[in-house]
PDB file of C-alpha atoms in Angstrom:
ATOM      1  CA  MET A   1       0.000   0.000   0.000  1.00  0.00           C
ATOM      2  CA  HIS A   2       2.756   2.465   0.937  1.00  0.00           C
ATOM      3  CA  SER A   3       4.550   2.110  -2.425  1.00  0.00           C
ATOM      4  CA  ARG A   4       1.604   3.359  -4.489  1.00  0.00           C
ATOM      5  CA  THR A   5       1.832   6.643  -6.332  1.00  0.00           C
ATOM      6  CA  ILE A   6       0.221   9.701  -4.777  1.00  0.00           C
ATOM      7  CA  ASP A   7      -1.228  12.030  -7.397  1.00  0.00           C
ATOM      8  CA  ILE A   8      -1.040  15.810  -7.325  1.00  0.00           C
ATOM      9  CA  GLY A   9      -4.427  17.130  -6.232  1.00  0.00           C
ATOM     10  CA  GLU A  10      -5.306  13.952  -4.320  1.00  0.00           C
ATOM     11  CA  LYS A  11      -6.948  14.557  -0.929  1.00  0.00           C
ATOM     12  CA  PHE A  12      -6.317  12.871   2.406  1.00  0.00           C
ATOM     13  CA  GLY A  13      -8.721  14.332   4.910  1.00  0.00           C
ATOM     14  CA  TYR A  14      -8.110  18.098   4.724  1.00  0.00           C
ATOM     15  CA  TRP A  15      -4.674  17.657   3.104  1.00  0.00           C
ATOM     16  CA  GLN A  16      -4.455  18.210  -0.655  1.00  0.00           C
ATOM     17  CA  VAL A  17      -1.256  17.140  -2.428  1.00  0.00           C
ATOM     18  CA  LEU A  18       0.710  19.940  -4.144  1.00  0.00           C
ATOM     19  CA  LYS A  19       3.940  18.069  -4.951  1.00  0.00           C
ATOM     20  CA  ASN A  20       4.538  14.332  -4.729  1.00  0.00           C
ATOM     21  CA  GLN A  21       8.313  13.924  -4.836  1.00  0.00           C
ATOM     22  CA  GLY A  22      10.148  11.940  -2.165  1.00  0.00           C
ATOM     23  CA  THR A  23       8.815  10.488   1.055  1.00  0.00           C
ATOM     24  CA  GLU A  24       7.770  13.886   2.415  1.00  0.00           C
ATOM     25  CA  ILE A  25       4.848  15.166   0.353  1.00  0.00           C
ATOM     26  CA  LEU A  26       4.100  18.890   0.087  1.00  0.00           C
ATOM     27  CA  CYS A  27       0.429  19.369   1.004  1.00  0.00           C
ATOM     28  CA  GLN A  28      -1.969  22.204   1.657  1.00  0.00           C
ATOM     29  CA  CYS A  29      -4.552  22.102   4.409  1.00  0.00           C
ATOM     30  CA  THR A  30      -7.825  22.980   2.666  1.00  0.00           C
ATOM     31  CA  ALA A  31      -9.349  24.076   5.952  1.00  0.00           C
ATOM     32  CA  CYS A  32      -6.948  26.979   6.535  1.00  0.00           C
ATOM     33  CA  GLY A  33      -4.490  27.138   3.610  1.00  0.00           C
ATOM     34  CA  THR A  34      -1.374  26.070   5.526  1.00  0.00           C
ATOM     35  CA  GLU A  35       1.302  24.376   3.377  1.00  0.00           C
ATOM     36  CA  ARG A  36       3.494  21.743   4.978  1.00  0.00           C
ATOM     37  CA  GLY A  37       5.541  18.661   4.178  1.00  0.00           C
ATOM     38  CA  VAL A  38       3.766  15.503   5.306  1.00  0.00           C
ATOM     39  CA  PHE A  39       5.270  12.026   5.324  1.00  0.00           C
ATOM     40  CA  LYS A  40       3.763   9.765   2.678  1.00  0.00           C
ATOM     41  CA  TYR A  41       3.383   6.948   5.208  1.00  0.00           C
ATOM     42  CA  ASN A  42       1.226   9.117   7.476  1.00  0.00           C
ATOM     43  CA  LEU A  43      -0.996  10.200   4.591  1.00  0.00           C
ATOM     44  CA  LEU A  44      -1.629   6.668   3.351  1.00  0.00           C
ATOM     45  CA  ASN A  45      -2.272   5.307   6.844  1.00  0.00           C
ATOM     46  CA  GLY A  46      -4.623   8.108   7.830  1.00  0.00           C
ATOM     47  CA  LYS A  47      -2.375   9.210  10.696  1.00  0.00           C
ATOM     48  CA  THR A  48      -2.747  12.845   9.732  1.00  0.00           C
ATOM     49  CA  LYS A  49      -5.845  14.557   8.371  1.00  0.00           C
ATOM     50  CA  SER A  50      -5.074  18.275   8.738  1.00  0.00           C
ATOM     51  CA  CYS A  51      -2.443  20.713   9.975  1.00  0.00           C
ATOM     52  CA  GLY A  52      -4.137  20.669  13.364  1.00  0.00           C
ATOM     53  CA  CYS A  53      -6.479  23.576  12.763  1.00  0.00           C
ATOM     54  CA  ILE A  54      -9.560  21.344  12.901  1.00  0.00           C
ATOM     55  CA  LYS A  55     -10.748  21.439  16.478  1.00  0.00           C
ATOM     56  CA  LYS A  56     -13.722  19.906  18.218  1.00  0.00           C
ATOM     57  CA  GLY A  57     -16.836  21.914  17.464  1.00  0.00           C
ATOM     58  CA  ASN A  58     -15.937  22.856  13.891  1.00  0.00           C
ATOM     59  CA  LEU A  59     -18.021  21.254  11.152  1.00  0.00           C
ATOM     60  CA  ILE A  60     -16.316  18.804   8.818  1.00  0.00           C
ATOM     61  CA  GLU A  61     -16.444  19.931   5.201  1.00  0.00           C
ATOM     62  CA  VAL A  62     -18.834  17.931   3.005  1.00  0.00           C
ATOM     63  CA  GLY A  63     -16.890  16.029   0.345  1.00  0.00           C
ATOM     64  CA  ILE A  64     -13.778  15.555   2.473  1.00  0.00           C
ATOM     65  CA  THR A  65     -12.415  12.004   2.294  1.00  0.00           C
ATOM     66  CA  PHE A  66     -10.933   9.961   5.117  1.00  0.00           C
ATOM     67  CA  GLY A  67      -9.442   6.806   3.662  1.00  0.00           C
ATOM     68  CA  GLU A  68     -12.347   5.058   1.921  1.00  0.00           C
ATOM     69  CA  LEU A  69     -14.960   7.330   3.518  1.00  0.00           C
ATOM     70  CA  THR A  70     -16.393  10.553   2.078  1.00  0.00           C
ATOM     71  CA  VAL A  71     -18.456  12.927   4.208  1.00  0.00           C
ATOM     72  CA  ILE A  72     -21.858  13.417   2.556  1.00  0.00           C
ATOM     73  CA  ASP A  73     -23.677  15.184   5.400  1.00  0.00           C
ATOM     74  CA  ASN A  74     -21.829  17.117   8.107  1.00  0.00           C
ATOM     75  CA  THR A  75     -24.860  17.549  10.353  1.00  0.00           C
ATOM     76  CA  GLU A  76     -23.640  16.417  13.774  1.00  0.00           C
ATOM     77  CA  ILE A  77     -25.840  13.779  15.401  1.00  0.00           C
ATOM     78  CA  GLN A  78     -25.361  13.891  19.166  1.00  0.00           C
ATOM     79  CA  GLN A  79     -24.409  10.600  20.843  1.00  0.00           C
ATOM     80  CA  PRO A  80     -24.133   9.624  24.516  1.00  0.00           C
ATOM     81  CA  GLY A  81     -20.968  10.834  26.207  1.00  0.00           C
ATOM     82  CA  ARG A  82     -20.426  14.139  24.334  1.00  0.00           C
ATOM     83  CA  PHE A  83     -19.619  12.409  21.037  1.00  0.00           C
ATOM     84  CA  VAL A  84     -21.194  13.172  17.640  1.00  0.00           C
ATOM     85  CA  LYS A  85     -21.594  11.282  14.377  1.00  0.00           C
ATOM     86  CA  VAL A  86     -21.653  12.427  10.742  1.00  0.00           C
ATOM     87  CA  LEU A  87     -22.914  10.648   7.632  1.00  0.00           C
ATOM     88  CA  VAL A  88     -20.311   9.187   5.262  1.00  0.00           C
ATOM     89  CA  ARG A  89     -20.271   7.031   2.139  1.00  0.00           C
ATOM     90  CA  CYS A  90     -17.685   4.286   1.779  1.00  0.00           C
ATOM     91  CA  SER A  91     -16.003   3.513  -1.554  1.00  0.00           C
ATOM     92  CA  CYS A  92     -17.990   0.241  -1.555  1.00  0.00           C
ATOM     93  CA  GLY A  93     -21.237   2.269  -1.603  1.00  0.00           C
ATOM     94  CA  THR A  94     -22.266   1.761   2.025  1.00  0.00           C
ATOM     95  CA  GLU A  95     -23.619   4.825   3.817  1.00  0.00           C
ATOM     96  CA  LYS A  96     -23.417   4.983   7.588  1.00  0.00           C
ATOM     97  CA  TYR A  97     -22.975   7.342  10.516  1.00  0.00           C
ATOM     98  CA  VAL A  98     -19.522   7.286  12.095  1.00  0.00           C
ATOM     99  CA  TYR A  99     -17.911   9.140  14.987  1.00  0.00           C
ATOM    100  CA  LYS A 100     -16.543  12.540  13.928  1.00  0.00           C
ATOM    101  CA  HIS A 101     -13.545  12.444  16.269  1.00  0.00           C
ATOM    102  CA  SER A 102     -12.646   8.968  15.048  1.00  0.00           C
ATOM    103  CA  LEU A 103     -12.598  10.207  11.454  1.00  0.00           C
ATOM    104  CA  ILE A 104     -10.370  13.186  12.249  1.00  0.00           C
ATOM    105  CA  ALA A 105      -7.997  11.054  14.341  1.00  0.00           C
ATOM    106  CA  GLY A 106      -7.647   8.574  11.472  1.00  0.00           C
ATOM    107  CA  ASN A 107      -9.074   5.662  13.468  1.00  0.00           C
ATOM    108  CA  THR A 108     -11.981   5.075  11.062  1.00  0.00           C
ATOM    109  CA  ASN A 109     -11.059   4.728   7.404  1.00  0.00           C
ATOM    110  CA  SER A 110     -13.764   2.461   5.973  1.00  0.00           C
ATOM    111  CA  CYS A 111     -17.201   1.050   6.757  1.00  0.00           C
ATOM    112  CA  GLY A 112     -15.515  -2.189   7.751  1.00  0.00           C
ATOM    113  CA  CYS A 113     -15.855  -3.821   4.335  1.00  0.00           C
ATOM    114  CA  ARG A 114     -12.151  -4.595   4.248  1.00  0.00           C
ATOM    115  CA  ARG A 115     -12.323  -6.539   7.475  1.00  0.00           C
ATOM    116  CA  LYS A 116     -15.472  -8.600   6.942  1.00  0.00           C
ATOM    117  CA  LYS A 117     -13.719 -11.948   7.201  1.00  0.00           C
ATOM    118  CA  ALA A 118     -13.678 -13.379  10.706  1.00  0.00           C
ATOM    119  CA  ILE A 119     -10.390 -12.837  12.469  1.00  0.00           C
ATOM    120  CA  LYS A 120      -8.730 -16.006  13.720  1.00  0.00           C
ATOM    121  CA  ILE A 121      -7.546 -15.652  17.298  1.00  0.00           C
ATOM    122  CA  THR A 122      -3.794 -16.255  17.275  1.00  0.00           C
ATOM    123  CA  SER A 123      -0.768 -15.313  19.339  1.00  0.00           C
ATOM    124  CA  GLU A 124      -0.591 -12.160  17.220  1.00  0.00           C
ATOM    125  CA  ASN A 125      -3.901 -10.749  18.491  1.00  0.00           C
ATOM    126  CA  SER A 126      -4.439 -12.645  21.760  1.00  0.00           C
ATOM    127  CA  ARG A 127      -3.696  -9.534  23.849  1.00  0.00           C
ATOM    128  CA  GLU A 128      -6.406  -7.588  22.052  1.00  0.00           C
ATOM    129  CA  TYR A 129      -8.814 -10.523  22.383  1.00  0.00           C
ATOM    130  CA  HIS A 130      -8.168 -10.825  26.140  1.00  0.00           C
ATOM    131  CA  SER A 131      -8.867  -7.098  26.506  1.00  0.00           C
ATOM    132  CA  TRP A 132     -12.064  -7.347  24.463  1.00  0.00           C
ATOM    133  CA  ASN A 133     -13.320 -10.349  26.424  1.00  0.00           C
ATOM    134  CA  TYR A 134     -12.410  -8.782  29.753  1.00  0.00           C
ATOM    135  CA  ILE A 135     -14.307  -5.520  29.261  1.00  0.00           C
ATOM    136  CA  LYS A 136     -17.415  -7.563  28.433  1.00  0.00           C
ATOM    137  CA  GLN A 137     -16.999  -9.669  31.546  1.00  0.00           C
ATOM    138  CA  VAL A 138     -16.665  -6.707  33.912  1.00  0.00           C
ATOM    139  CA  CYS A 139     -19.636  -4.967  32.313  1.00  0.00           C
ATOM    140  CA  TYR A 140     -22.120  -7.840  32.011  1.00  0.00           C
ATOM    141  CA  ASN A 141     -21.077 -10.769  34.212  1.00  0.00           C
ATOM    142  CA  LYS A 142     -22.614 -10.054  37.622  1.00  0.00           C
ATOM    143  CA  ASN A 143     -20.483 -12.812  39.157  1.00  0.00           C
ATOM    144  CA  HIS A 144     -17.249 -11.198  38.040  1.00  0.00           C
ATOM    145  CA  PRO A 145     -15.254  -9.726  40.954  1.00  0.00           C
ATOM    146  CA  PHE A 146     -15.019  -6.336  39.211  1.00  0.00           C
ATOM    147  CA  TYR A 147     -18.583  -6.079  37.922  1.00  0.00           C
ATOM    148  CA  LYS A 148     -19.478  -3.777  40.826  1.00  0.00           C
ATOM    149  CA  LYS A 149     -17.083  -1.049  39.606  1.00  0.00           C
ATOM    150  CA  HIS A 150     -18.073  -1.408  35.955  1.00  0.00           C
ATOM    151  CA  GLY A 151     -21.425  -2.877  34.949  1.00  0.00           C
ATOM    152  CA  GLY A 152     -22.730  -2.244  38.438  1.00  0.00           C
ATOM    153  CA  CYS A 153     -22.061   1.464  37.896  1.00  0.00           C
ATOM    154  CA  GLY A 154     -23.814   1.508  34.537  1.00  0.00           C
ATOM    155  CA  ILE A 155     -20.685   1.207  32.394  1.00  0.00           C
ATOM    156  CA  GLU A 156     -21.293  -0.675  29.144  1.00  0.00           C
ATOM    157  CA  VAL A 157     -19.461  -1.873  26.056  1.00  0.00           C
ATOM    158  CA  HIS A 158     -20.375  -0.019  22.866  1.00  0.00           C
ATOM    159  CA  PRO A 159     -22.936  -2.005  20.774  1.00  0.00           C
ATOM    160  CA  ALA A 160     -20.552  -2.146  17.808  1.00  0.00           C
ATOM    161  CA  TRP A 161     -17.955  -3.889  20.010  1.00  0.00           C
ATOM    162  CA  LYS A 162     -20.070  -6.051  22.285  1.00  0.00           C
ATOM    163  CA  ASP A 163     -20.485  -9.002  19.910  1.00  0.00           C
ATOM    164  CA  ASP A 164     -17.882  -8.173  17.276  1.00  0.00           C
ATOM    165  CA  PHE A 165     -14.187  -8.638  18.017  1.00  0.00           C
ATOM    166  CA  ASN A 166     -13.429  -7.707  14.393  1.00  0.00           C
ATOM    167  CA  GLN A 167     -14.915  -4.247  14.890  1.00  0.00           C
ATOM    168  CA  PHE A 168     -13.158  -3.820  18.237  1.00  0.00           C
ATOM    169  CA  LEU A 169      -9.812  -4.627  16.631  1.00  0.00           C
ATOM    170  CA  LEU A 170     -10.608  -2.420  13.639  1.00  0.00           C
ATOM    171  CA  ASP A 171     -11.352   0.564  15.906  1.00  0.00           C
ATOM    172  CA  MET A 172      -8.621  -0.001  18.503  1.00  0.00           C
ATOM    173  CA  GLY A 173      -5.884  -1.308  16.251  1.00  0.00           C
ATOM    174  CA  THR A 174      -3.084  -3.585  17.420  1.00  0.00           C
ATOM    175  CA  ALA A 175      -2.013  -3.076  21.002  1.00  0.00           C
ATOM    176  CA  PRO A 176       1.589  -1.818  21.110  1.00  0.00           C
ATOM    177  CA  LYS A 177       3.960  -3.781  23.318  1.00  0.00           C
ATOM    178  CA  ASN A 178       3.564  -3.200  27.065  1.00  0.00           C
ATOM    179  CA  THR A 179       0.175  -1.503  26.788  1.00  0.00           C
ATOM    180  CA  ILE A 180      -3.265  -2.130  28.276  1.00  0.00           C
ATOM    181  CA  ILE A 181      -6.706  -0.867  27.337  1.00  0.00           C
ATOM    182  CA  ALA A 182      -7.739   2.247  29.237  1.00  0.00           C
ATOM    183  CA  ARG A 183     -10.488   4.858  29.083  1.00  0.00           C
ATOM    184  CA  ILE A 184     -10.062   8.604  28.606  1.00  0.00           C
ATOM    185  CA  ASP A 185     -13.147   9.221  30.719  1.00  0.00           C
ATOM    186  CA  ALA A 186     -13.072   6.632  33.512  1.00  0.00           C
ATOM    187  CA  THR A 187     -16.802   7.148  34.092  1.00  0.00           C
ATOM    188  CA  GLY A 188     -17.649   6.578  30.424  1.00  0.00           C
ATOM    189  CA  ASN A 189     -18.352   3.427  28.440  1.00  0.00           C
ATOM    190  CA  TYR A 190     -15.873   1.208  26.643  1.00  0.00           C
ATOM    191  CA  ALA A 191     -16.458   2.783  23.245  1.00  0.00           C
ATOM    192  CA  PRO A 192     -14.632   4.101  20.169  1.00  0.00           C
ATOM    193  CA  GLY A 193     -13.059   7.431  21.032  1.00  0.00           C
ATOM    194  CA  ASN A 194     -13.034   6.765  24.781  1.00  0.00           C
ATOM    195  CA  CYS A 195     -10.551   3.883  24.760  1.00  0.00           C
ATOM    196  CA  PHE A 196      -6.869   3.782  23.958  1.00  0.00           C
ATOM    197  CA  TRP A 197      -3.825   1.585  24.491  1.00  0.00           C
ATOM    198  CA  SER A 198      -2.031   3.010  27.514  1.00  0.00           C
ATOM    199  CA  ASN A 199       1.475   2.261  28.728  1.00  0.00           C
ATOM    200  CA  ARG A 200       0.724  -0.156  31.533  1.00  0.00           C
ATOM    201  CA  LYS A 201       3.661   0.858  33.749  1.00  0.00           C
ATOM    202  CA  LYS A 202       2.719   4.544  33.520  1.00  0.00           C
ATOM    203  CA  CYS A 203      -0.956   3.701  34.077  1.00  0.00           C
ATOM    204  CA  TRP A 204      -0.197   1.738  37.220  1.00  0.00           C
ATOM    205  CA  GLN A 205       2.185   4.363  38.562  1.00  0.00           C
ATOM    206  CA  GLU A 206      -0.617   6.923  38.384  1.00  0.00           C
ATOM    207  CA  LEU A 207      -2.881   4.866  40.624  1.00  0.00           C
ATOM    208  CA  GLU A 208      -3.188   5.863  44.250  1.00  0.00           C
ATOM    209  CA  ARG A 209      -1.372   3.595  46.695  1.00  0.00           C
ATOM    210  CA  ALA A 210      -4.594   3.116  48.678  1.00  0.00           C
ATOM    211  CA  GLU A 211      -6.364   1.883  45.541  1.00  0.00           C
ATOM    212  CA  ILE A 212      -3.579  -0.608  44.871  1.00  0.00           C
ATOM    213  CA  ASN A 213      -3.737  -1.968  48.419  1.00  0.00           C
ATOM    214  CA  GLU A 214      -7.527  -2.205  48.288  1.00  0.00           C
ATOM    215  CA  PHE A 215      -7.370  -4.223  45.081  1.00  0.00           C
ATOM    216  CA  ILE A 216      -4.727  -6.628  46.392  1.00  0.00           C
ATOM    217  CA  LYS A 217      -6.577  -7.247  49.651  1.00  0.00           C
ATOM    218  CA  SER A 218      -9.995  -7.747  48.044  1.00  0.00           C
ATOM    219  CA  TYR A 219      -9.145 -10.128  45.188  1.00  0.00           C
ATOM    220  CA  HIS A 220     -10.431 -13.701  45.533  1.00  0.00           C
ATOM    221  CA  THR A 221     -10.586 -16.582  43.061  1.00  0.00           C
ATOM    222  CA  SER A 222     -13.476 -18.972  42.519  1.00  0.00           C
ATOM    223  CA  ILE A 223     -12.862 -22.616  43.464  1.00  0.00           C
ATOM    224  CA  GLY A 224     -16.263 -23.908  42.368  1.00  0.00           C
ATOM    225  CA  GLN A 225     -19.645 -24.531  43.988  1.00  0.00           C
ATOM    226  CA  GLY A 226     -19.953 -20.864  44.859  1.00  0.00           C
ATOM    227  CA  LYS A 227     -16.824 -20.944  47.016  1.00  0.00           C
ATOM    228  CA  LYS A 228     -13.929 -18.512  46.791  1.00  0.00           C
ATOM    229  CA  ALA A 229     -10.305 -18.670  47.887  1.00  0.00           C
ATOM    230  CA  LYS A 230      -7.869 -15.844  48.508  1.00  0.00           C
ATOM    231  CA  ILE A 231      -4.670 -15.484  46.512  1.00  0.00           C
ATOM    232  CA  SER A 232      -1.905 -14.174  48.729  1.00  0.00           C
ATOM    233  CA  GLU A 233      -1.121 -10.471  48.528  1.00  0.00           C
ATOM    234  CA  SER A 234       2.545 -11.220  47.843  1.00  0.00           C
ATOM    235  CA  THR A 235       1.608 -13.432  44.869  1.00  0.00           C
ATOM    236  CA  ILE A 236      -0.616 -10.721  43.383  1.00  0.00           C
ATOM    237  CA  GLN A 237       2.158  -8.146  43.812  1.00  0.00           C
ATOM    238  CA  LEU A 238       4.647 -10.465  42.069  1.00  0.00           C
ATOM    239  CA  ILE A 239       2.206 -11.099  39.190  1.00  0.00           C
ATOM    240  CA  LEU A 240       1.632  -7.381  38.696  1.00  0.00           C
ATOM    241  CA  GLN A 241       5.371  -6.681  38.838  1.00  0.00           C
ATOM    242  CA  GLU A 242       6.090  -9.493  36.367  1.00  0.00           C
ATOM    243  CA  HIS A 243       3.576  -8.096  33.887  1.00  0.00           C
ATOM    244  CA  MET A 244       4.658  -4.497  34.412  1.00  0.00           C
ATOM    245  CA  ASN A 245       8.260  -5.487  33.653  1.00  0.00           C
ATOM    246  CA  GLY A 246       7.273  -6.796  30.231  1.00  0.00           C
ATOM    247  CA  GLU A 247       5.956 -10.357  30.535  1.00  0.00           C
ATOM    248  CA  ALA A 248       2.905 -10.517  28.247  1.00  0.00           C
ATOM    249  CA  ASN A 249       2.395 -14.294  28.061  1.00  0.00           C
ATOM    250  CA  ILE A 250      -0.625 -15.009  30.267  1.00  0.00           C
ATOM    251  CA  ASN A 251      -0.084 -18.787  30.269  1.00  0.00           C
ATOM    252  CA  SER A 252       3.547 -18.400  31.227  1.00  0.00           C
ATOM    253  CA  ILE A 253       2.620 -16.274  34.255  1.00  0.00           C
ATOM    254  CA  ALA A 254      -0.134 -18.740  35.201  1.00  0.00           C
ATOM    255  CA  ARG A 255       2.293 -21.674  35.150  1.00  0.00           C
ATOM    256  CA  LYS A 256       4.914 -19.795  37.106  1.00  0.00           C
ATOM    257  CA  PHE A 257       2.549 -18.890  39.952  1.00  0.00           C
ATOM    258  CA  GLN A 258       0.422 -22.055  39.656  1.00  0.00           C
ATOM    259  CA  ILE A 259      -2.909 -20.298  39.156  1.00  0.00           C
ATOM    260  CA  SER A 260      -5.371 -20.304  36.266  1.00  0.00           C
ATOM    261  CA  PRO A 261      -4.907 -18.089  33.185  1.00  0.00           C
ATOM    262  CA  ASN A 262      -8.316 -16.528  33.979  1.00  0.00           C
ATOM    263  CA  ASP A 263      -7.042 -15.410  37.380  1.00  0.00           C
ATOM    264  CA  VAL A 264      -3.966 -13.878  35.748  1.00  0.00           C
ATOM    265  CA  ILE A 265      -6.204 -11.982  33.303  1.00  0.00           C
ATOM    266  CA  ASN A 266      -8.506 -10.826  36.104  1.00  0.00           C
ATOM    267  CA  ILE A 267      -5.597  -9.628  38.225  1.00  0.00           C
ATOM    268  CA  ILE A 268      -3.765  -7.805  35.429  1.00  0.00           C
ATOM    269  CA  PHE A 269      -6.742  -6.243  33.654  1.00  0.00           C
ATOM    270  CA  GLY A 270      -8.838  -5.746  36.777  1.00  0.00           C
ATOM    271  CA  PHE A 271      -6.077  -3.869  38.483  1.00  0.00           C
ATOM    272  CA  SER A 272      -5.519  -1.553  35.548  1.00  0.00           C
ATOM    273  CA  MET A 273      -9.179  -0.852  34.787  1.00  0.00           C
TER     274      MET A 273
END
């Protein structure tokens, strides 16, 4: 994809190509007129859509393209949680409403037609799958130890994600190494635009010490027949430290500390969410 020719006059979001020589392409922002060199890679991957002049609250120009999507109606449809949607048409002909901020950020580039085939869960996307499965558990499984702080507080998983791992992965992208899923607004839902991959060490360091101690002391594992057993505080601390230092293999941690992979997932993701 990145070796294809970029034509003079071609548009990428609000950028319009003026010169196409080299890896840094001279573009003009059609929203304000600013001219600037933009890396070809960033244009083709949708990582940049304007010079930065487009701020929240400004209407998107009708006819602007974002990847495979073209804005056909810039009327902003209010959504829960301060987000808005606009109407776009995909190159495949599908028309749908998509999140405005997701378009501008380059996170939504098609209607999903390029990712229709079911994604096979492999070692390459197991981290993303664990995250996707976990946020559903804490939001909808009343028996989950962390339901009280999530689903019990009214927090939900966005309908487009709830039953579709493909869409979750399409919106979130691949999780960079040593990251965990986090929310911008901790009181908001797990939804496009409110979730991002956060550096897990930084995320944990920002937690209050009292919150860490409360989590460690309150965690219990199920041993069947409605019974629960406590995992020692020292074991939980070692598991968290192991993961924070870079160990991402859930099964490896489970074997090392002789607990189930589900408990490892609950400890790691529950602590960070």
